Amino acid sequence: MAEVKQVEVGGIVNQNEEEAVIGGNGEDRENGGIENEDENHNFSFKNFLWHGGSVYDAWFSCASNQVAQVLLTLPYSFSQMGMLSGIILQVFYGLLGSWTAYLISVLYVEYRSRKEKEGVNFKNHVIQWFEVLDGLLGPTWKALGLAFNCTFLLFGSVIQLIACASNIYYINDHLDKRTWTYIFGACCATTVFIPSFHNYRIWSFLGLGMTTYTAWYLTIAALVHGQDPGVIHSGPKKLVLYFTGATNILYTFGGHAVTVEIMHAMWKPQKFKYIYLIATLYVFTLTLPSSSAMYWAYGDQLLTHSNAFSLLPKSAFRDVAVILMLIHQFITFGFACTPLYFVWEKVVGVHDTKSLCLRALARLPVVIPIWFLAIIFPFFGPINSAVGALLVSFTVYIIPTLAHMLTYKSAQARKNAVEKPPRLLPSWTAMYVVNAFIVIWVLVVGFGFGGWASMVNFIKQVDTFGLFAKCYQCKPPPAVAPHH
């Protein structure tokens, strides 16, 4: 083992080992702090594709993970809310999400700095959000963070499976959506072999390319199609629909439940601070044009077509978009599931092992309940809003904001803070005002009104289609003429 050198970088003590081999054998889990970008590693094609810990890798991970299948449900949200509200709330929640992702990154840096000053070594251990809360605020906050994060990531994975089945149906409708869910559940189970976020370099890069193609396909296809004859844009006309759409947008920009794991996969995690904001600005170039164009072209038809693909005419371009989104949803499934894999590994005691096969075997039970829930609740679109209101609102908005306020409530904590307030908000008082506003807004509008609306809509889907629906929002089979 090479000699370990302690190097102070931006408040975090990085442990740089010359022989740190970051690979698929399990050793990559220390990566948030092992390697330094200035180290000279022998170039290899495997390293280029597999070993990502740079600022660019983190940006691709954030941008790729943020949009995914939500891209296909945003036009549905626009039909519920109207064009103006849809655009304003996308920008508003995008900025809110970027701010709370920044707070999470600050708390991670604070926690890691404190622990490393105590001599804690994170070799073969991935730091997770609930551990940050435990270290800074105690076991009650740990339990709160663990419960909300795991539940959200569980349903986030469920949504990816539902989306896979919903999308492939528009290429091949010989099988119903429930059967496709069985098939894709088995395919997505292979993500157990991807050790950590450090190994998502090529997938994140490809994933963002896929959503970029799909977004611009939706935009161009809608504009080429033009407005449907007699198209109606009646939204917003019902409060239930309005707040259901709003919570879907809240969900869209609440994809930073994996921020801590992405940071830990970085060679210099203290550089993460503004990455999520820059990723969000790019995501705006995908979501705003596509959802606006689709709503302009199809209007109220989207109220009964939560998947944007369902209204577009069949073509080679659409088939390519569907296939690319299927691959991307596989990637996003891995993104959502990997933190759950880490938690489960720690529970069963295999997180420290270097055996990839043992870890993969231990992870398999995590996939089973996800598979089962996707079959029970196949409601593509409405489930996004329910998860957004009941889980995302707390997981990535309220809890991180309150945690930041409590961590730095004392003058001593503020004085010794590793990360000082940003240039845009140079005073602690201003940060407290912004944080208090976010807590109140998300609690009242996101969780309160959003929770009410999304659950009313969700229950309506259950009453209309039933649990274990065989083919949610599928076209009815053609009537068979009676035989005489």
XYZ file of C-alpha atoms in Angstrom:
484
model
C 0.000 0.000 0.000
C 1.356 3.393 -0.962
C 1.959 5.962 1.695
C -1.138 8.046 2.379
C -0.585 11.784 2.154
C -2.945 14.281 3.756
C -3.607 17.218 1.457
C -5.893 20.073 2.475
C -8.102 21.031 -0.481
C -10.900 23.563 -0.066
C -11.618 22.475 3.483
C -11.688 18.738 2.722
C -8.763 16.536 3.564
C -8.239 14.437 0.451
C -6.441 11.138 0.804
C -4.441 10.756 -2.384
C -2.981 7.324 -2.908
C -0.627 6.762 -5.785
C -1.841 3.216 -6.182
C -5.546 4.006 -5.952
C -7.019 1.800 -8.635
C -10.541 2.959 -9.238
C -12.234 0.085 -10.936
C -15.114 -2.285 -11.094
C -13.611 -4.513 -8.413
C -15.231 -2.559 -5.603
C -12.281 -0.285 -4.801
C -13.886 2.679 -6.523
C -16.098 3.420 -3.555
C -13.555 5.630 -1.868
C -13.303 7.736 -4.979
C -14.602 10.995 -3.502
C -11.198 12.073 -2.318
C -8.809 9.318 -3.328
C -7.730 10.640 -6.623
C -6.541 14.037 -7.621
C -7.235 15.263 -11.124
C -3.591 16.244 -11.432
C -2.396 12.674 -10.948
C -0.952 11.049 -14.043
C -2.735 7.771 -14.717
C -1.826 5.563 -17.591
C -4.465 6.117 -20.244
C -6.582 3.133 -21.212
C -9.828 2.798 -23.126
C -11.433 1.107 -20.106
C -10.494 4.013 -17.839
C -11.837 6.478 -20.399
C -15.260 4.799 -20.507
C -15.564 3.504 -16.955
C -13.695 5.708 -14.466
C -15.330 9.109 -14.195
C -14.786 11.471 -11.292
C -14.309 14.856 -12.944
C -16.464 17.971 -12.810
C -17.690 17.122 -16.324
C -18.727 13.626 -15.259
C -20.742 15.100 -12.384
C -22.401 17.583 -14.761
C -23.370 14.830 -17.191
C -24.709 12.732 -14.290
C -26.847 15.607 -12.966
C -28.178 16.708 -16.357
C -28.809 13.158 -17.575
C -30.539 12.105 -14.362
C -32.727 15.199 -14.144
C -34.889 14.830 -17.240
C -35.326 11.146 -18.216
C -38.944 10.062 -18.720
C -40.330 13.280 -17.177
C -39.616 14.853 -20.563
C -42.575 12.856 -21.898
C -44.989 13.923 -19.136
C -44.300 17.686 -19.109
C -46.634 18.360 -22.088
C -49.326 16.585 -20.027
C -48.547 18.990 -17.162
C -48.840 21.968 -19.521
C -52.320 20.806 -20.534
C -53.290 20.757 -16.853
C -51.800 24.164 -16.010
C -51.728 26.196 -19.204
C -48.720 27.494 -21.129
C -47.794 30.489 -18.952
C -47.918 28.660 -15.611
C -46.020 25.728 -17.090
C -43.133 27.914 -18.235
C -42.989 30.030 -15.061
C -43.077 27.027 -12.722
C -40.412 25.168 -14.694
C -38.037 28.103 -14.253
C -39.062 28.635 -10.614
C -38.703 25.002 -9.518
C -35.526 24.613 -11.570
C -33.898 27.432 -9.611
C -35.324 26.124 -6.321
C -33.921 22.666 -7.055
C -30.520 24.127 -7.917
C -30.447 26.013 -4.624
C -31.306 22.992 -2.479
C -28.776 20.863 -4.405
C -26.214 23.539 -3.503
C -27.231 23.265 0.177
C -26.827 19.479 0.073
C -23.340 19.877 -1.404
C -22.401 22.357 1.344
C -23.585 19.965 4.061
C -21.669 17.066 2.481
C -18.443 19.114 2.453
C -19.049 20.184 6.073
C -19.682 16.609 7.234
C -16.708 15.159 5.392
C -14.381 17.881 6.628
C -15.397 17.293 10.252
C -15.045 13.517 9.971
C -11.652 13.617 8.282
C -10.365 15.977 10.978
C -11.399 13.237 13.435
C -9.289 10.776 11.435
C -12.177 8.899 9.792
C -11.162 7.110 6.602
C -13.809 6.474 3.956
C -11.913 3.687 2.227
C -14.435 1.299 0.651
C -17.356 3.337 1.986
C -19.718 5.586 0.031
C -21.017 8.509 2.085
C -24.796 8.882 1.769
C -27.238 11.654 2.616
C -28.638 9.999 5.742
C -25.074 9.658 7.111
C -24.472 13.361 6.502
C -27.655 14.160 8.466
C -26.598 11.771 11.233
C -23.149 13.324 11.544
C -24.403 16.912 11.574
C -27.783 16.691 13.336
C -28.093 13.292 15.040
C -30.008 9.987 14.727
C -33.514 11.494 14.428
C -32.526 13.348 11.273
C -30.733 10.258 10.034
C -33.951 8.240 10.320
C -35.934 11.007 8.624
C -33.482 11.300 5.746
C -33.205 7.535 5.318
C -36.978 7.000 5.263
C -37.756 9.735 2.738
C -34.736 9.152 0.519
C -35.180 5.399 0.250
C -38.925 5.653 -0.369
C -38.437 8.318 -3.032
C -35.675 6.389 -4.805
C -37.764 3.225 -4.623
C -40.687 4.907 -6.394
C -38.292 6.743 -8.714
C -37.115 3.333 -9.885
C -40.723 2.153 -10.169
C -41.496 5.117 -12.432
C -38.618 4.198 -14.760
C -39.997 0.664 -15.176
C -43.495 2.005 -15.881
C -42.009 4.403 -18.426
C -40.131 1.585 -20.184
C -43.333 -0.402 -20.654
C -45.298 2.676 -21.703
C -42.723 3.658 -24.347
C -42.014 0.283 -25.946
C -45.761 -0.225 -26.434
C -45.706 2.512 -29.083
C -43.261 0.461 -31.154
C -44.650 -3.004 -30.443
C -48.232 -3.270 -29.203
C -48.445 -7.049 -29.681
C -47.660 -7.325 -25.963
C -49.545 -5.351 -23.319
C -47.765 -2.881 -21.052
C -47.858 -5.203 -18.039
C -45.986 -7.909 -19.961
C -43.419 -5.336 -21.069
C -42.994 -4.378 -17.391
C -42.067 -7.985 -16.570
C -39.496 -7.994 -19.385
C -37.900 -4.662 -18.527
C -37.838 -5.495 -14.827
C -35.504 -8.363 -15.676
C -33.387 -6.114 -17.929
C -33.052 -3.373 -15.301
C -31.978 -5.926 -12.688
C -28.605 -6.047 -14.480
C -27.757 -2.643 -12.926
C -26.666 -4.594 -9.830
C -23.335 -5.093 -11.617
C -22.508 -1.359 -11.847
C -20.444 -0.684 -8.682
C -21.048 3.059 -8.130
C -21.707 6.434 -9.743
C -18.010 6.568 -10.519
C -18.682 3.965 -13.208
C -21.479 5.821 -15.016
C -19.194 8.001 -17.159
C -20.140 6.690 -20.609
C -23.770 6.056 -19.582
C -24.282 9.632 -18.358
C -22.770 11.019 -21.546
C -24.936 8.821 -23.776
C -28.014 9.404 -21.616
C -27.884 13.153 -22.051
C -27.445 12.739 -25.801
C -30.546 10.535 -25.855
C -32.766 13.006 -23.993
C -31.436 15.857 -26.134
C -32.460 13.997 -29.298
C -35.882 13.119 -27.850
C -36.591 16.679 -26.674
C -35.799 18.179 -30.056
C -37.690 15.406 -31.839
C -40.804 16.286 -29.773
C -40.333 19.987 -30.529
C -39.768 19.624 -34.273
C -42.420 16.908 -34.739
C -45.037 19.072 -32.980
C -44.136 22.153 -35.053
C -44.134 20.192 -38.333
C -47.488 18.635 -37.433
C -48.935 22.042 -36.634
C -52.021 22.667 -34.545
C -54.736 20.053 -34.695
C -57.958 21.312 -36.329
C -60.159 22.728 -33.584
C -57.406 22.437 -30.974
C -58.487 23.710 -27.545
C -56.196 25.137 -24.854
C -58.537 25.327 -21.855
C -55.975 24.915 -19.050
C -56.053 25.760 -16.277
C -59.681 25.049 -15.504
C -59.585 22.781 -12.426
C -57.541 23.243 -9.254
C -56.972 19.504 -8.993
C -55.407 19.385 -12.441
C -53.443 22.603 -11.882
C -51.699 21.407 -8.737
C -51.205 17.908 -10.159
C -49.273 19.471 -13.039
C -47.357 21.726 -10.665
C -46.183 18.795 -8.558
C -45.020 16.926 -11.667
C -42.775 19.923 -12.393
C -41.654 19.877 -8.739
C -40.735 16.231 -9.321
C -38.910 17.103 -12.569
C -36.428 19.383 -10.836
C -36.189 17.289 -7.677
C -33.811 14.714 -9.084
C -31.006 15.605 -6.694
C -31.727 12.864 -4.161
C -28.489 11.264 -5.395
C -26.375 14.432 -5.036
C -24.250 13.088 -2.187
C -23.445 9.855 -4.033
C -22.525 11.807 -7.199
C -20.295 14.119 -5.141
C -18.609 11.202 -3.430
C -17.759 9.785 -6.859
C -15.866 12.986 -7.698
C -12.110 13.346 -7.337
C -12.656 16.851 -5.915
C -16.197 16.957 -4.487
C -15.828 20.549 -3.239
C -16.040 21.635 -6.899
C -19.658 20.433 -7.143
C -21.275 23.624 -5.798
C -22.717 25.121 -8.997
C -22.788 22.028 -11.195
C -26.477 21.335 -10.607
C -27.428 24.907 -11.562
C -25.475 24.699 -14.836
C -27.066 21.293 -15.525
C -30.526 22.785 -14.884
C -29.912 25.643 -17.312
C -29.124 23.076 -20.013
C -32.202 21.042 -19.089
C -34.348 24.165 -19.659
C -33.256 24.071 -23.325
C -34.814 20.597 -23.545
C -37.967 20.861 -21.431
C -39.287 24.335 -22.292
C -39.324 24.028 -26.116
C -40.618 20.435 -26.193
C -43.446 20.849 -23.683
C -44.502 24.237 -25.143
C -44.546 22.953 -28.742
C -46.476 19.794 -27.847
C -49.113 21.736 -25.895
C -49.414 24.317 -28.700
C -49.996 21.542 -31.245
C -52.289 19.192 -29.315
C -53.844 21.229 -26.494
C -56.416 19.445 -24.347
C -55.815 16.083 -26.031
C -52.810 15.770 -23.725
C -55.132 15.585 -20.698
C -55.845 11.962 -21.602
C -52.395 11.211 -23.084
C -49.808 11.487 -20.309
C -47.086 10.075 -22.581
C -46.242 12.574 -25.337
C -45.277 9.749 -27.732
C -48.891 8.577 -27.858
C -50.059 11.580 -29.914
C -47.216 11.755 -32.415
C -47.590 9.845 -35.689
C -45.568 6.673 -36.083
C -42.308 7.315 -37.944
C -38.675 6.250 -38.000
C -37.756 9.366 -36.008
C -40.304 8.508 -33.323
C -39.102 4.913 -33.141
C -35.516 6.139 -32.659
C -36.688 8.484 -29.876
C -38.570 5.643 -28.162
C -35.559 3.310 -28.307
C -33.209 6.006 -27.016
C -35.566 6.789 -24.128
C -35.775 3.084 -23.280
C -31.990 2.903 -22.996
C -31.967 6.121 -20.990
C -34.607 4.826 -18.609
C -32.415 1.784 -17.979
C -29.592 4.211 -17.068
C -31.883 6.304 -14.848
C -33.139 3.147 -13.151
C -29.526 2.473 -12.211
C -29.116 6.042 -10.958
C -32.159 5.757 -8.702
C -31.381 2.233 -7.531
C -27.650 2.561 -6.795
C -28.132 4.490 -3.501
C -30.667 1.816 -2.474
C -28.089 -0.843 -3.318
C -25.567 0.924 -1.053
C -28.037 1.095 1.851
C -28.928 -2.583 1.463
C -25.239 -3.574 1.270
C -24.647 -1.774 4.570
C -27.651 -3.538 6.147
C -26.518 -7.038 5.109
C -22.833 -6.316 5.783
C -21.268 -6.644 2.319
C -20.590 -2.966 1.565
C -16.890 -3.301 2.414
C -16.240 -6.349 0.262
C -14.201 -6.042 -2.933
C -16.091 -8.859 -4.644
C -18.348 -7.376 -7.314
C -20.226 -10.660 -7.750
C -21.024 -10.910 -4.031
C -22.274 -7.324 -3.979
C -24.394 -7.906 -7.111
C -25.954 -11.018 -5.583
C -26.718 -9.157 -2.348
C -28.358 -6.320 -4.311
C -30.900 -8.448 -6.187
C -33.601 -8.393 -3.451
C -33.843 -4.601 -3.883
C -35.184 -5.031 -7.437
C -38.079 -7.338 -6.443
C -40.358 -4.799 -4.664
C -39.676 -2.238 -7.426
C -40.805 -4.746 -10.042
C -43.926 -5.593 -8.023
C -44.947 -1.947 -7.421
C -44.557 -1.094 -11.112
C -47.064 -3.838 -11.921
C -49.526 -2.679 -9.225
C -49.457 1.060 -10.113
C -48.816 1.411 -13.869
C -50.155 4.990 -13.975
C -47.594 6.777 -16.143
C -47.863 10.510 -15.384
C -50.152 10.635 -12.308
C -47.656 8.608 -10.245
C -44.998 11.269 -10.930
C -47.174 13.937 -9.343
C -47.986 11.792 -6.305
C -44.303 11.007 -5.714
C -43.422 14.676 -6.258
C -45.904 15.953 -3.682
C -45.530 13.327 -0.965
C -41.844 12.409 -1.229
C -39.797 14.836 -3.356
C -41.154 17.849 -1.456
C -39.517 16.594 1.756
C -36.586 14.592 0.388
C -34.868 17.258 -1.691
C -36.514 20.542 -0.702
C -37.704 20.740 2.905
C -35.265 18.399 4.710
C -32.031 19.769 3.141
C -33.173 23.367 3.713
C -34.079 22.786 7.363
C -30.877 20.783 7.879
C -28.781 23.682 6.571
C -30.581 26.165 8.864
C -30.092 23.960 11.939
C -26.476 23.052 11.149
C -25.461 26.722 11.053
C -27.843 28.117 13.662
C -25.053 28.949 16.143
C -22.541 31.760 15.635
C -19.704 29.304 16.270
C -20.917 26.957 13.506
C -21.206 29.851 11.060
C -17.736 31.109 11.985
C -16.141 27.663 11.455
C -18.171 26.779 8.348
C -16.085 25.152 5.626
C -18.268 26.778 2.952
C -19.244 30.407 3.456
C -22.395 31.944 1.867
C -22.150 32.339 -1.939
C -21.438 35.636 -3.671
C -25.064 36.066 -4.737
C -26.208 35.835 -1.096
C -23.178 36.986 0.891
C -24.900 37.100 4.302
C -26.170 34.312 6.527
C -29.357 36.303 7.185
C -30.204 36.382 3.479
C -29.637 32.625 3.271
C -31.993 32.057 6.209
C -34.700 34.180 4.555
C -34.438 32.247 1.276
C -34.410 28.907 3.118
C -37.453 29.818 5.212
C -39.346 30.850 2.065
C -38.546 27.508 0.386
C -39.698 25.495 3.406
C -43.011 27.378 3.652
C -43.670 27.382 -0.125
C -42.972 23.689 -0.663
C -44.816 22.675 2.496
C -47.978 24.626 1.597
C -48.022 24.526 -2.217
C -45.988 21.393 -2.989
C -46.972 19.049 -0.179
C -50.307 20.607 0.852
C -52.154 21.561 -2.331
C -49.995 19.292 -4.485
C -50.522 16.303 -2.215
C -54.287 16.821 -2.210
C -54.509 17.232 -5.983
C -52.153 14.420 -6.942
C -53.821 11.918 -4.611
C -57.296 12.826 -5.921
C -56.002 12.297 -9.461
C -54.172 9.092 -8.502
C -57.261 7.614 -6.828
C -59.257 8.516 -9.942
C -56.814 6.446 -12.038
C -57.199 3.497 -9.645
C -60.998 3.756 -9.833
C -60.932 4.037 -13.638
C -58.293 1.473 -14.556
C -57.911 -0.601 -11.369
C -54.749 -1.911 -9.704
C -52.590 -4.249 -11.802
C -54.036 -2.558 -14.925
C -53.045 -4.674 -17.909
C -52.619 -1.798 -20.355
C -52.933 1.726 -18.890
C -54.232 4.332 -21.407
C -53.984 1.876 -24.297
C -56.264 2.129 -27.295
C -59.283 -0.200 -26.976
C -59.090 -3.248 -29.249
C -61.038 -2.930 -32.493
C -64.598 -4.162 -32.255
C -65.152 -7.571 -33.804
C -68.173 -7.725 -36.109
C -70.714 -10.369 -35.005
C -70.597 -13.562 -37.077
C -73.844 -14.434 -38.818
